[in-house]
mmCIF file of C-alpha atoms and ligand atoms in Angstrom:
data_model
loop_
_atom_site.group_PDB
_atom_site.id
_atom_site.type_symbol
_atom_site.label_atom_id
_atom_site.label_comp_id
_atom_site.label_asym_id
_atom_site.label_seq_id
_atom_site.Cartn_x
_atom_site.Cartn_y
_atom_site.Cartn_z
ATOM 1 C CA UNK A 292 0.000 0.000 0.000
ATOM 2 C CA UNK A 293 1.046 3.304 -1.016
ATOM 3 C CA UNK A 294 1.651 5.773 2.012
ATOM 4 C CA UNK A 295 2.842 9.261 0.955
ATOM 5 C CA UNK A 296 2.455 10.792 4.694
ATOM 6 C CA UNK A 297 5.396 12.145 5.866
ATOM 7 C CA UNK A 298 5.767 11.864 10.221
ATOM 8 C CA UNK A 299 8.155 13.063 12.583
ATOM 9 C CA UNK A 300 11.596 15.061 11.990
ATOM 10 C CA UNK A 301 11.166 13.681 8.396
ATOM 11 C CA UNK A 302 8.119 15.539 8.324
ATOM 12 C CA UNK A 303 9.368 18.856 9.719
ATOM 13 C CA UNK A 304 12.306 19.271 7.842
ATOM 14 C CA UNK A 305 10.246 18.995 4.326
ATOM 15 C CA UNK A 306 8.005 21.149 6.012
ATOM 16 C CA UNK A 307 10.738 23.636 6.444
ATOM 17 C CA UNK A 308 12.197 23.466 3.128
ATOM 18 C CA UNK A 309 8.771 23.721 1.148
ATOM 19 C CA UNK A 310 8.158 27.357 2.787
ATOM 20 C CA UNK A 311 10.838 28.732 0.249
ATOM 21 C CA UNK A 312 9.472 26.433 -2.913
ATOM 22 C CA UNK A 313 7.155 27.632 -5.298
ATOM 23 C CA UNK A 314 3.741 27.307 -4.381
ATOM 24 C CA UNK A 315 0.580 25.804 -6.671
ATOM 25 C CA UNK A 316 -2.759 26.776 -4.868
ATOM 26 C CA UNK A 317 -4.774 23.705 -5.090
ATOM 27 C CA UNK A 318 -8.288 23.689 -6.261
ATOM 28 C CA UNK A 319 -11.173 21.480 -4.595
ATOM 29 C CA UNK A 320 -10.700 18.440 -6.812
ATOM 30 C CA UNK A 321 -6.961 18.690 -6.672
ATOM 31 C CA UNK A 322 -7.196 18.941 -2.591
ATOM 32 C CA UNK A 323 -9.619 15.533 -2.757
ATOM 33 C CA UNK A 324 -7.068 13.596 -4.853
ATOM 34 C CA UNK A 325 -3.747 14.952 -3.078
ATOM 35 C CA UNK A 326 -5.558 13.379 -0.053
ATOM 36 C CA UNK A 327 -6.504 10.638 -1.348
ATOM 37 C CA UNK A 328 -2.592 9.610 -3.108
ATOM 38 C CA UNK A 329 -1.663 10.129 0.347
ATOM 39 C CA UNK A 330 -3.250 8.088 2.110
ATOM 40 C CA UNK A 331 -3.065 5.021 -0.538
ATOM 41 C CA UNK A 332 -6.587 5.001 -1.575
ATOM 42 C CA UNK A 333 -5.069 5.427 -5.382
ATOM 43 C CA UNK A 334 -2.764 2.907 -5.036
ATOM 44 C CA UNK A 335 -0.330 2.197 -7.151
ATOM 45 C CA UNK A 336 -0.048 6.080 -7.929
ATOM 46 C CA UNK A 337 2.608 8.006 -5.727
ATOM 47 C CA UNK A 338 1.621 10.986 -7.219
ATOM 48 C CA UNK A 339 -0.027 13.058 -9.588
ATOM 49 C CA UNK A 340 -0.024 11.145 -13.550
ATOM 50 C CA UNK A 341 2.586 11.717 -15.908
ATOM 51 C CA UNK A 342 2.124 11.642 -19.716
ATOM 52 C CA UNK A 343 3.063 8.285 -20.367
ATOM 53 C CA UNK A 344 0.362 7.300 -17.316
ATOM 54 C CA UNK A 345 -2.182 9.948 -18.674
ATOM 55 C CA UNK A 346 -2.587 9.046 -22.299
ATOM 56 C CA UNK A 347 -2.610 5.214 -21.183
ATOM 57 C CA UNK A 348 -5.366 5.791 -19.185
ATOM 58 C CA UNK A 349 -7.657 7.810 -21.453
ATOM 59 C CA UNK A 350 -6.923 5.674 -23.932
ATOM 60 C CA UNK A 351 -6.982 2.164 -23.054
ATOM 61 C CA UNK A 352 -7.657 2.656 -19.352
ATOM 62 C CA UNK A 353 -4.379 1.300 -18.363
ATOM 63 C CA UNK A 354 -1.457 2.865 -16.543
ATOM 64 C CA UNK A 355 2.155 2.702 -18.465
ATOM 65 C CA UNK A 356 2.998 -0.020 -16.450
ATOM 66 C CA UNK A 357 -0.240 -2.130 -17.653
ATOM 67 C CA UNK A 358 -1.969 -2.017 -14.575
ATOM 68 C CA UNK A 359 -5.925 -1.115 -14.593
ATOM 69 C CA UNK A 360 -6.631 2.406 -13.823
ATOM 70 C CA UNK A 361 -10.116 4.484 -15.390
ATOM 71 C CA UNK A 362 -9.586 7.908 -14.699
ATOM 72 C CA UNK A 363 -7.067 10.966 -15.160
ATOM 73 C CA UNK A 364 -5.887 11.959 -12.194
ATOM 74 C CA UNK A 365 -3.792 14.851 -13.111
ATOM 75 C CA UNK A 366 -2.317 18.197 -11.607
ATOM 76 C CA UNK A 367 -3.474 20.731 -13.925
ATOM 77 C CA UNK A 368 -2.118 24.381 -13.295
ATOM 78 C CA UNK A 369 -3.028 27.581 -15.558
ATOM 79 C CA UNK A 370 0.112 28.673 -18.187
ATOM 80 C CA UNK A 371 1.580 31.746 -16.286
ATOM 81 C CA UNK A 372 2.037 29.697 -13.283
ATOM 82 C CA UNK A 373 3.437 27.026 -15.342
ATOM 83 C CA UNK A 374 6.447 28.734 -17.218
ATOM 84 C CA UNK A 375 8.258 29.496 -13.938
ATOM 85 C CA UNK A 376 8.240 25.744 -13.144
ATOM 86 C CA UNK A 377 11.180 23.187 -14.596
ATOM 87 C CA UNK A 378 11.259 19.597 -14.781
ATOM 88 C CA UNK A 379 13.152 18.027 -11.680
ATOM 89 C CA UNK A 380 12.060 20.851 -9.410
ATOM 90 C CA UNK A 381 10.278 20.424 -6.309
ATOM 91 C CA UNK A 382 7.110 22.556 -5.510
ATOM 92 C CA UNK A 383 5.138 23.537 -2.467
ATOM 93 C CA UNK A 384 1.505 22.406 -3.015
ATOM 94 C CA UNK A 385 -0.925 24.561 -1.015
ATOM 95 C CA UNK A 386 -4.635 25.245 0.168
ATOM 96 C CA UNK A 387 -4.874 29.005 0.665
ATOM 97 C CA UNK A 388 -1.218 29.881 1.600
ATOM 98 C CA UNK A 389 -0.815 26.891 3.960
ATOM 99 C CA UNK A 390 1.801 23.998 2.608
ATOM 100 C CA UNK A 391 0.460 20.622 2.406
ATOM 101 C CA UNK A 392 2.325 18.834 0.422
ATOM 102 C CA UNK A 393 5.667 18.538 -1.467
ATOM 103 C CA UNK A 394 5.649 17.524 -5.056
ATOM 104 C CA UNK A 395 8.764 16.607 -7.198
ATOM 105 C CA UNK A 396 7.758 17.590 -10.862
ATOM 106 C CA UNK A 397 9.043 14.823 -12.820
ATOM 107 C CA UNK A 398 7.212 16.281 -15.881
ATOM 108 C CA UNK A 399 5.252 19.276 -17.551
ATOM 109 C CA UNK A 400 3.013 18.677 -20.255
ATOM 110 C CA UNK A 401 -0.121 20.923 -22.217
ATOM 111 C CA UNK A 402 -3.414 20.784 -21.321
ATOM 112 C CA UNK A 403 -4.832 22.231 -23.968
ATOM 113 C CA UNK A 404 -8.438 22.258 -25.988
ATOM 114 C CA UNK A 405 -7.544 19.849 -28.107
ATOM 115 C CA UNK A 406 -6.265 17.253 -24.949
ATOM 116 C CA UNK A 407 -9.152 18.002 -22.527
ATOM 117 C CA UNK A 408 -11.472 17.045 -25.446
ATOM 118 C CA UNK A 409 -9.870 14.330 -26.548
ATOM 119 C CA UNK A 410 -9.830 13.177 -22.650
ATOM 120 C CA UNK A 411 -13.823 14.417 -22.452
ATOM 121 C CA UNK A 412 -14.660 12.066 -25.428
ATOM 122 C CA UNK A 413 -12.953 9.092 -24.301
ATOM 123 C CA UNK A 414 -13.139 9.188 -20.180
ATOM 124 C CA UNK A 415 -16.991 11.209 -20.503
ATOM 125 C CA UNK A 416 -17.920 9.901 -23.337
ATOM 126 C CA UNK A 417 -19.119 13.321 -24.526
ATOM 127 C CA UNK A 418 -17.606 16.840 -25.514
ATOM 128 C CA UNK A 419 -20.358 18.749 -24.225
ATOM 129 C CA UNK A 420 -19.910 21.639 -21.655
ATOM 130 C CA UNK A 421 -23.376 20.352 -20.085
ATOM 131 C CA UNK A 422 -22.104 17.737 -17.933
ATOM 132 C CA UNK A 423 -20.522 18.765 -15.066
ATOM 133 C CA UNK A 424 -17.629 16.515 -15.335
ATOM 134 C CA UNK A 425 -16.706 17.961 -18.658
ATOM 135 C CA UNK A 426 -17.589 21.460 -17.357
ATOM 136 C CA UNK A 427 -14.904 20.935 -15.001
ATOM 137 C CA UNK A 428 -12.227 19.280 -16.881
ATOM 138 C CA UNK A 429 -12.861 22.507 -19.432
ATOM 139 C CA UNK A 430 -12.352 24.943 -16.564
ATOM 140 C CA UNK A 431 -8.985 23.318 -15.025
ATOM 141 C CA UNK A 432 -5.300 24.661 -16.443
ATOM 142 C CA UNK A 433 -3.670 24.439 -19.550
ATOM 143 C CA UNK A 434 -0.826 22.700 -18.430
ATOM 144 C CA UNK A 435 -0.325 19.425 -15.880
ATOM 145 C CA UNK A 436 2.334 18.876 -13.806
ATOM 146 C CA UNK A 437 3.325 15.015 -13.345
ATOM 147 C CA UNK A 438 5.177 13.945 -10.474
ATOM 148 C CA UNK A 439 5.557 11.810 -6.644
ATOM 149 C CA UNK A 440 4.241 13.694 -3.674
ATOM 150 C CA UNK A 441 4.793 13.687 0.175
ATOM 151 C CA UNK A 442 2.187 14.861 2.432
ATOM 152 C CA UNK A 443 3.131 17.250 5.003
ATOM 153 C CA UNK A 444 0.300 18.302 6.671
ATOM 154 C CA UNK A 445 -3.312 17.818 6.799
ATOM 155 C CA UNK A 446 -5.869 20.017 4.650
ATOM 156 C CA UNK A 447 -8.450 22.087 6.439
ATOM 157 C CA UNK A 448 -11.396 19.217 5.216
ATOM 158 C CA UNK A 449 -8.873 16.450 6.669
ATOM 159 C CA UNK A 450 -9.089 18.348 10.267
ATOM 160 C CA UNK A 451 -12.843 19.702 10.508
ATOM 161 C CA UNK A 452 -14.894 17.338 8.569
ATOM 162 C CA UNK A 453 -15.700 14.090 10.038
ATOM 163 C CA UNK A 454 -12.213 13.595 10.890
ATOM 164 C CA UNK A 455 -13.657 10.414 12.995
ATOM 165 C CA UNK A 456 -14.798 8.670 9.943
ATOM 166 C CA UNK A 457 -12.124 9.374 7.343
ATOM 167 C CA UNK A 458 -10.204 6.160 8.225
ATOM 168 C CA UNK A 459 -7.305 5.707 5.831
ATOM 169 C CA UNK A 460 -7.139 2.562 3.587
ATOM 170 C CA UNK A 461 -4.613 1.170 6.412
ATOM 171 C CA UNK A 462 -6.386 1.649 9.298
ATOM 172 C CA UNK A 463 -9.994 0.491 7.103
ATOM 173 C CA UNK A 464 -8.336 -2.903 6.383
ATOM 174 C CA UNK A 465 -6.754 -3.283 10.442
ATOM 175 C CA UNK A 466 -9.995 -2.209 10.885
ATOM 176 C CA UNK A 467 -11.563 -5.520 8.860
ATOM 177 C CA UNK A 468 -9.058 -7.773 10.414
ATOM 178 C CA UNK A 469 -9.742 -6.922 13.861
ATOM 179 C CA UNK A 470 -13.319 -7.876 13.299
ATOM 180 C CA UNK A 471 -12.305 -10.735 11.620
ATOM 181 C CA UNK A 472 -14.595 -10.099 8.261
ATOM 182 C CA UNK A 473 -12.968 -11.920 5.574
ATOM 183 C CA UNK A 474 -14.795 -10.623 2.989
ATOM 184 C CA UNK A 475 -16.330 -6.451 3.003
ATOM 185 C CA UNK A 476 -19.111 -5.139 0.309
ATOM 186 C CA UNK A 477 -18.019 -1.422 -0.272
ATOM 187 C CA UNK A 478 -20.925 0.586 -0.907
ATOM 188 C CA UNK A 479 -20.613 4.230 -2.615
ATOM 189 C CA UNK A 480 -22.767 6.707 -2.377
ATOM 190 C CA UNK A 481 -23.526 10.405 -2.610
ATOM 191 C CA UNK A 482 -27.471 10.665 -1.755
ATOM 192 C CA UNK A 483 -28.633 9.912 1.341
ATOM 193 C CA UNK A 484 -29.693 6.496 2.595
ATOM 194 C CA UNK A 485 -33.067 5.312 1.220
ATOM 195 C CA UNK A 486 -34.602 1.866 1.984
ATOM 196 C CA UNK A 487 -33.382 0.706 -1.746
ATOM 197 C CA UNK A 488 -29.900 1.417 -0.459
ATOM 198 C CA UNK A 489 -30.906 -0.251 2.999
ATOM 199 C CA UNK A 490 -32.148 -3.312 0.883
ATOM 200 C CA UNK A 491 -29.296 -3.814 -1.751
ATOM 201 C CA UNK A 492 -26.457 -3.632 1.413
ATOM 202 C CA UNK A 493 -28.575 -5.971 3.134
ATOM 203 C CA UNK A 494 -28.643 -8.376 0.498
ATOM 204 C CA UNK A 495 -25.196 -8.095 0.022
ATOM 205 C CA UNK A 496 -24.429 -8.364 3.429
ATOM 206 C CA UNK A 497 -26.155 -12.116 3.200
ATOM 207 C CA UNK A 498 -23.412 -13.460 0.688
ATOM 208 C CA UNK A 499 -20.226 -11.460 2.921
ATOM 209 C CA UNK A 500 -19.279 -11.015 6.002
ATOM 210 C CA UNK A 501 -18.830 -7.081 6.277
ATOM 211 C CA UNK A 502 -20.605 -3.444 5.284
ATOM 212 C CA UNK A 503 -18.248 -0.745 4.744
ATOM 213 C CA UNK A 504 -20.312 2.073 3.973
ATOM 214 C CA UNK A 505 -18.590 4.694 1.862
ATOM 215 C CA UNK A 506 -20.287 7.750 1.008
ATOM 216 C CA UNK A 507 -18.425 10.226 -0.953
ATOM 217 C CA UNK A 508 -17.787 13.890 0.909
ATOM 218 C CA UNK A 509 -15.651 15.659 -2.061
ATOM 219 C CA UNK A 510 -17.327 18.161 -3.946
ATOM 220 C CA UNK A 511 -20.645 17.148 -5.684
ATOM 221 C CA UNK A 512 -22.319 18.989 -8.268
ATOM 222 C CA UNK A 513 -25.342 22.173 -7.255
ATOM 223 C CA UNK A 514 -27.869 20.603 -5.893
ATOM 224 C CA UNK A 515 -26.625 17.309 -4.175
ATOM 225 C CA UNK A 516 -27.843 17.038 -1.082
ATOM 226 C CA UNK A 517 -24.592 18.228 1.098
ATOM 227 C CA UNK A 518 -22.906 15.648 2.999
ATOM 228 C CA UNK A 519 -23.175 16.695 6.522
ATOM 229 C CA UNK A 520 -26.717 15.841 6.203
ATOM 230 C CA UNK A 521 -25.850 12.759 4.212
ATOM 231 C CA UNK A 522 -23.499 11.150 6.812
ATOM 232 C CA UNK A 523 -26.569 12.306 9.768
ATOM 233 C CA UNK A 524 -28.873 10.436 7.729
ATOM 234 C CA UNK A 525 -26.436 7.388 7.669
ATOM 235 C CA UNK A 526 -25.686 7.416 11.381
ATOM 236 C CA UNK A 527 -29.490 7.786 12.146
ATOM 237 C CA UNK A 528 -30.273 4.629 10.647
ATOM 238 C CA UNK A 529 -27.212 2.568 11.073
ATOM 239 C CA UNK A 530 -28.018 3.042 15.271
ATOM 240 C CA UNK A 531 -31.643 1.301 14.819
ATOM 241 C CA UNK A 532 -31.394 -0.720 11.908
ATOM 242 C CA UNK A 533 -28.046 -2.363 11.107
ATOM 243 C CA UNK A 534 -25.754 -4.766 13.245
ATOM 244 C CA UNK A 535 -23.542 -2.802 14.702
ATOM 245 C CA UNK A 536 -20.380 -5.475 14.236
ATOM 246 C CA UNK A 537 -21.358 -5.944 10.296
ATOM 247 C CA UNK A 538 -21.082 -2.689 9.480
ATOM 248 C CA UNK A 539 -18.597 0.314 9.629
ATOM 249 C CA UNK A 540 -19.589 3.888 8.488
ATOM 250 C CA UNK A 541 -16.210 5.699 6.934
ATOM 251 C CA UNK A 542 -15.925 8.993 4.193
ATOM 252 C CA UNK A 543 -14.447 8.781 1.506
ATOM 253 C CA UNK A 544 -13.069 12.311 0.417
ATOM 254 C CA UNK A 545 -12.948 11.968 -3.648
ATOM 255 C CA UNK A 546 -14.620 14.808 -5.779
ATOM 256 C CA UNK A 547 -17.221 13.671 -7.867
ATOM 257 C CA UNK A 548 -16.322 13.280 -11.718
ATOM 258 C CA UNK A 549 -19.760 11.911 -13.225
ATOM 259 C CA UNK A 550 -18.072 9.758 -15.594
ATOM 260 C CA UNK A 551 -20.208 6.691 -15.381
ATOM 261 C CA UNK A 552 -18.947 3.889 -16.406
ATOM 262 C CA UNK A 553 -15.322 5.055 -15.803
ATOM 263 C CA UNK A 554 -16.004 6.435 -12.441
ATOM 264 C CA UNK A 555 -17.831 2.944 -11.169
ATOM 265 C CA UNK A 556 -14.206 1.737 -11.926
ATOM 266 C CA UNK A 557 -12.571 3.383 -10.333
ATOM 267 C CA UNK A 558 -14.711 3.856 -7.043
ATOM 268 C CA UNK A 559 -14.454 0.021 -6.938
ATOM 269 C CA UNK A 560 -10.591 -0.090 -7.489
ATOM 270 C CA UNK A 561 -10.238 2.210 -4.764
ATOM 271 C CA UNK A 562 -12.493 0.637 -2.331
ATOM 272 C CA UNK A 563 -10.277 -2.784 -3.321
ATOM 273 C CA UNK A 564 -7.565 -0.543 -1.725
ATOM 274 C CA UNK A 565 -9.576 0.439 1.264
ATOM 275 C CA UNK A 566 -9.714 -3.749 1.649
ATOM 276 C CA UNK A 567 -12.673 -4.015 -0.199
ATOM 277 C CA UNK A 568 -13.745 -7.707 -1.625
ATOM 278 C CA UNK A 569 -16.697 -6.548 -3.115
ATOM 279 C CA UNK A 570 -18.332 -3.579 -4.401
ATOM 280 C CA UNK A 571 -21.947 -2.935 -4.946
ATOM 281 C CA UNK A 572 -22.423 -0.951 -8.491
ATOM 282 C CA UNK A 573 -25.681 0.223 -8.854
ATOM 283 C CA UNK A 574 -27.863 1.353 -12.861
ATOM 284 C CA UNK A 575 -26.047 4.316 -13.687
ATOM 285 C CA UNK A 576 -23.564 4.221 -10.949
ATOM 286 C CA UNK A 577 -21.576 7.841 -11.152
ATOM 287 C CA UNK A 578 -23.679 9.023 -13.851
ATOM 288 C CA UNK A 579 -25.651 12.150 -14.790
ATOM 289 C CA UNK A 580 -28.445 13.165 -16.679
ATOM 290 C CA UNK A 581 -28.706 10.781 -19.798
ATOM 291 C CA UNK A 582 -24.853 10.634 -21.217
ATOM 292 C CA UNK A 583 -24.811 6.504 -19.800
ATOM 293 C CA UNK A 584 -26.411 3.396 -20.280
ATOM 294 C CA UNK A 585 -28.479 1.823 -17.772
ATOM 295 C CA UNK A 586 -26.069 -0.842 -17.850
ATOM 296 C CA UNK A 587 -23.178 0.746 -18.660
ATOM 297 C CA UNK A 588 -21.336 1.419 -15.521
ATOM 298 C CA UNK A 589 -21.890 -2.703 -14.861
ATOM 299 C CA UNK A 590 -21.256 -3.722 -17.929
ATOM 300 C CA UNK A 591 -17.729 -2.114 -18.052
ATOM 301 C CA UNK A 592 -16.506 -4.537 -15.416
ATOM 302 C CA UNK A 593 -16.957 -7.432 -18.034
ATOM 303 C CA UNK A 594 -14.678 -5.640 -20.712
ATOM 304 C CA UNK A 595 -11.621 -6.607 -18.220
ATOM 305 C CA UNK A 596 -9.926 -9.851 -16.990
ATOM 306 C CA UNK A 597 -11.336 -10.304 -13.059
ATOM 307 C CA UNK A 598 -7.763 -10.372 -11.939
ATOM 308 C CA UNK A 599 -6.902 -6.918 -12.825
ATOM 309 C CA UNK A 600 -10.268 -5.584 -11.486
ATOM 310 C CA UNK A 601 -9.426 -7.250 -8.470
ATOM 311 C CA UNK A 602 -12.495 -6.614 -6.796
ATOM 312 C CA UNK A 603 -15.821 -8.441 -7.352
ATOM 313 C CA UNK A 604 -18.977 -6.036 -8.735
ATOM 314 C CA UNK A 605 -21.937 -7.043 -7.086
ATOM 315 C CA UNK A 606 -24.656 -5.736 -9.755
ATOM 316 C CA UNK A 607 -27.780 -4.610 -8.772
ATOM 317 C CA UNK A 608 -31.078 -3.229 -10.133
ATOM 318 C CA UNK A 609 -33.009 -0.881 -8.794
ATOM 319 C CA UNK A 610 -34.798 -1.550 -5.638
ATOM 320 C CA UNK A 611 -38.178 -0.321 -4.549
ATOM 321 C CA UNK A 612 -41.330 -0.489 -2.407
ATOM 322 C CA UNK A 613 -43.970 -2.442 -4.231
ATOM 323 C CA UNK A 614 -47.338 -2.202 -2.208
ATOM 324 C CA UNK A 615 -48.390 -5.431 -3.643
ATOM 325 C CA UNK A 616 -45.271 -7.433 -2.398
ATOM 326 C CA UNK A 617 -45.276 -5.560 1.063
ATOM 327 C CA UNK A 618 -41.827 -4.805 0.451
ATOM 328 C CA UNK A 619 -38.896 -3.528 -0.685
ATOM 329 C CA UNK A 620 -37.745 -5.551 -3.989
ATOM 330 C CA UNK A 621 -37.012 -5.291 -7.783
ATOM 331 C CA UNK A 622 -37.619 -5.518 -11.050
ATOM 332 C CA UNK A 623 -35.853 -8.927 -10.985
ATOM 333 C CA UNK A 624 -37.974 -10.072 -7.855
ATOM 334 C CA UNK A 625 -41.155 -8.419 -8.218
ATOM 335 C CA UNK A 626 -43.957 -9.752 -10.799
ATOM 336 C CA UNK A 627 -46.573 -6.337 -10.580
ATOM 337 C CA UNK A 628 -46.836 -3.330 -12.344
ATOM 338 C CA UNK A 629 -44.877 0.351 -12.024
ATOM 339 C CA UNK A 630 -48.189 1.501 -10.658
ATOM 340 C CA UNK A 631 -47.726 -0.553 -7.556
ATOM 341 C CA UNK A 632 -44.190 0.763 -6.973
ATOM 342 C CA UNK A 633 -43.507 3.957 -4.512
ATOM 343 C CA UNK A 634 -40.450 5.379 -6.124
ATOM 344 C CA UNK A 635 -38.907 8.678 -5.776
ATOM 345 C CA UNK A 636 -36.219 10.293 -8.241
ATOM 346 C CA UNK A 637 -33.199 12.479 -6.424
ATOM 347 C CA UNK A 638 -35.015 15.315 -8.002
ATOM 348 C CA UNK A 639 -38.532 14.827 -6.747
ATOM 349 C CA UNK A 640 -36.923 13.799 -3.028
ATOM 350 C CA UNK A 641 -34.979 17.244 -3.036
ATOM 351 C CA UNK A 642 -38.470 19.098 -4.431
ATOM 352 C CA UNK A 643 -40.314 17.217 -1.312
ATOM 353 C CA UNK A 644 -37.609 18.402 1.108
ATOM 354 C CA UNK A 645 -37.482 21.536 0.002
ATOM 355 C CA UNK A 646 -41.065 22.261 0.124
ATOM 356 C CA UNK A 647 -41.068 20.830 3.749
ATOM 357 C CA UNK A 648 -42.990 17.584 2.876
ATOM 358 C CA UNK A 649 -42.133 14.242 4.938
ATOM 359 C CA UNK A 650 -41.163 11.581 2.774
ATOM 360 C CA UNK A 651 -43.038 8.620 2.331
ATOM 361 C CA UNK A 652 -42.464 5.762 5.406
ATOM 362 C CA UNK A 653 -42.193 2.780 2.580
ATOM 363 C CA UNK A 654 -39.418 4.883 0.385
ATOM 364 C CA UNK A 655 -36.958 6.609 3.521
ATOM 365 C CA UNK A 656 -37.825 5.309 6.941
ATOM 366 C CA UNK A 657 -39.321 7.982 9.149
ATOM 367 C CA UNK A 658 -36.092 8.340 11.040
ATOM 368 C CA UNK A 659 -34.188 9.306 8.172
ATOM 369 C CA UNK A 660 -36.578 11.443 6.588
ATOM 370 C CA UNK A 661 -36.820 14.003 9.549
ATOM 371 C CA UNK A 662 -32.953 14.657 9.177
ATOM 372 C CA UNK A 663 -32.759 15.409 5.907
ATOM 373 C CA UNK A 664 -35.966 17.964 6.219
ATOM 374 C CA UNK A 665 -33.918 19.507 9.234
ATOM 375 C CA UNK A 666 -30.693 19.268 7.608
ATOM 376 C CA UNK A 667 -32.201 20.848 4.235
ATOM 377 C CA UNK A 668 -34.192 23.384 6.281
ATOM 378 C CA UNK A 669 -30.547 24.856 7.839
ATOM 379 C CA UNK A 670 -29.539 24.720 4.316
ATOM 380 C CA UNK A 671 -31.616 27.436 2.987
HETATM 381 ZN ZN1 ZN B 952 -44.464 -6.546 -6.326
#
């Protein structure tokens, strides 16, 4: 496992020596992913993707070295920042004027139009501006800087939110071993918990013999429901309703990229680092709007040999109440018609909650429900 925290004198001296480097103000996604290198959740990468690593990926979804890897994760920094940096020099990496991080610059490449649509097409599967993936990839610098990094202290997000829950791959899989679970479902999310979520864990947690419960606290797009009241809504339920030695509750601090298919990847190869065996993947599992599939973001873990996945997909359709069954089930399980089905799309849920309504019992238990209309209430 990859481990890019620096402790100790070690840690002080770099510390020391990074005041007088150059500094790159990191942006939100850049901040997740520095993070997230660190602490080995991106294992094998030491650092931020060089060229040979970057066009790999986008194109064949390989790093050089042949092993699996989805998505870019790259350094990008805007031009006049850029031409004061060489190859082989080492840079301070910072949020606001504080250091985190040192970062060796093995390499500077362009970032230009061209590149980022070229990446867009093949990662997004689209060009357009519209999703926010794209948006975002359009909007980051014109040049990326490739290179290992060493953590030197934590970022403000590390410190304030839900430090208690941000367990580092390490201390996720000591965590598995001490409770002697052989085998963990991951489950990603970035909605709160409805009872389809509560069903398709639960079913999962029949065939294995732990939950690690993984919602995702980077930046989302407008209009996500934010995660403090996310991570309420999971605590609420997992004190009534779960077994408290199947299950653990962490973070997990990526941004979101929306890149479907691509993204359901590479949540699952990094929850394989987090000592994941398993990893549920939902219909349109990191997707938006309509630029996937219904299948696609499942279907993408059959274009690859199991043992470089390394992690096995549980795939799931989506659940729902169906009044005649008396239950939470699926189109797989359940024989009746759409009209006996309650189901609620993330846009009606956030219309209901905004407008003050309670949710109904059979699609978010009661619990849950009344902390997401208080949570959304202190929102506005
Ligand atoms: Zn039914």
């Amino acid at each position: 496992m990859v481990d890019r925290m620096l402790r100790g004198e070690m840690r002080d001296a770099v510390r020391e020596r990074a005041e007088q480097m150059t500094r790159i103000r990191l942006d939100s996604m850049a901040l997740s992913d520095l993070e997230l290198i660190a602490s080995g959740a991106l294992s094998p990468l030491t650092g931020f993707m060089r060229k040979a690593d970057y066009e790999r990926c986008v194109d064949e979804m390989r790093l050089s070295n042949g092993v699996l890897w989805s998505m870019p994760v790259t350094l990008a920094v805007d031009q006049d920042v850029a031409v004061d940096i060489e190859e082989g020099q080492e840079i301070a990496l910072c949020e606001d004027d504080r250091v985190l991080a040192m970062m060796e610059v093995a390499e500077k490449f362009p970032y230009d139009r061209k590149i980022k649509r070229h990446e867009a097409q093949e990662v997004y599967r689209t060009t357009e501006e519209t999703h926010p993936g794209v948006a975002q990839l359009y909007r980051r610098g014109d040049v990326v800087l490739g290179g290992d990094i060493w953590l030197v202290d934590w970022s403000t997000a590390m410190k304030t939110e839900f430090p208690e829950l941000r367990h580092t791959p390490a201390q996720t899989r000591r965590m598995f071993a001490r409770r002697g679970w052989r085998s963990v479902v991951g489950f990603q999310t970035r909605n709160p918990i409805h009872r389809a979520h509560e069903y398709l864990q639960k079913t999962a947690l029949e065939i294995v013999d732990g939950l690690f419960i993984h919602p995702l606290v980077g930046e989302t797009k407008e209009g996500d429901i934010p995660a403090d009241v996310r991570i309420a809504s999971y605590q609420t339920i997992l004190r009534d309703y779960y077994p408290v030695d199947r299950v653990l509750l962490g973070v997990f601090p990526a941004a979101m990229r929306y890149a479907g298919p691509r993204e359901a990847l590479f949540h699952a190869i990094a929850r394989k680092n987090y000592g994941c065996t398993h990893f549920i993947v939902g219909r349109d599992h990191a997707g938006v709007g309509d630029y996937y599939g219904t299948y696609d973001a499942q279907d993408i873990f059959d274009q690859f040999p199991s043992e470089d996945i390394g992690i096995v997909p549980f795939k799931f359709e989506y659940a729902f109440f169906c009044k005649k069954c008396g239950g939470v089930v699926s189109a797989k399980t359940c024989p009746h018609d759409q009209e006996d089905w309650i189901y609620l799309s993330g846009t009606q849920v956030r219309e209901m909650l905004r407008r003050g309504e309670m949710l109904p019992e059979e699609f978010t238990r009661p619990e849950v429900a009344k902390v997401l209309l208080e949570g959304m209430r202190d929102c506005e």
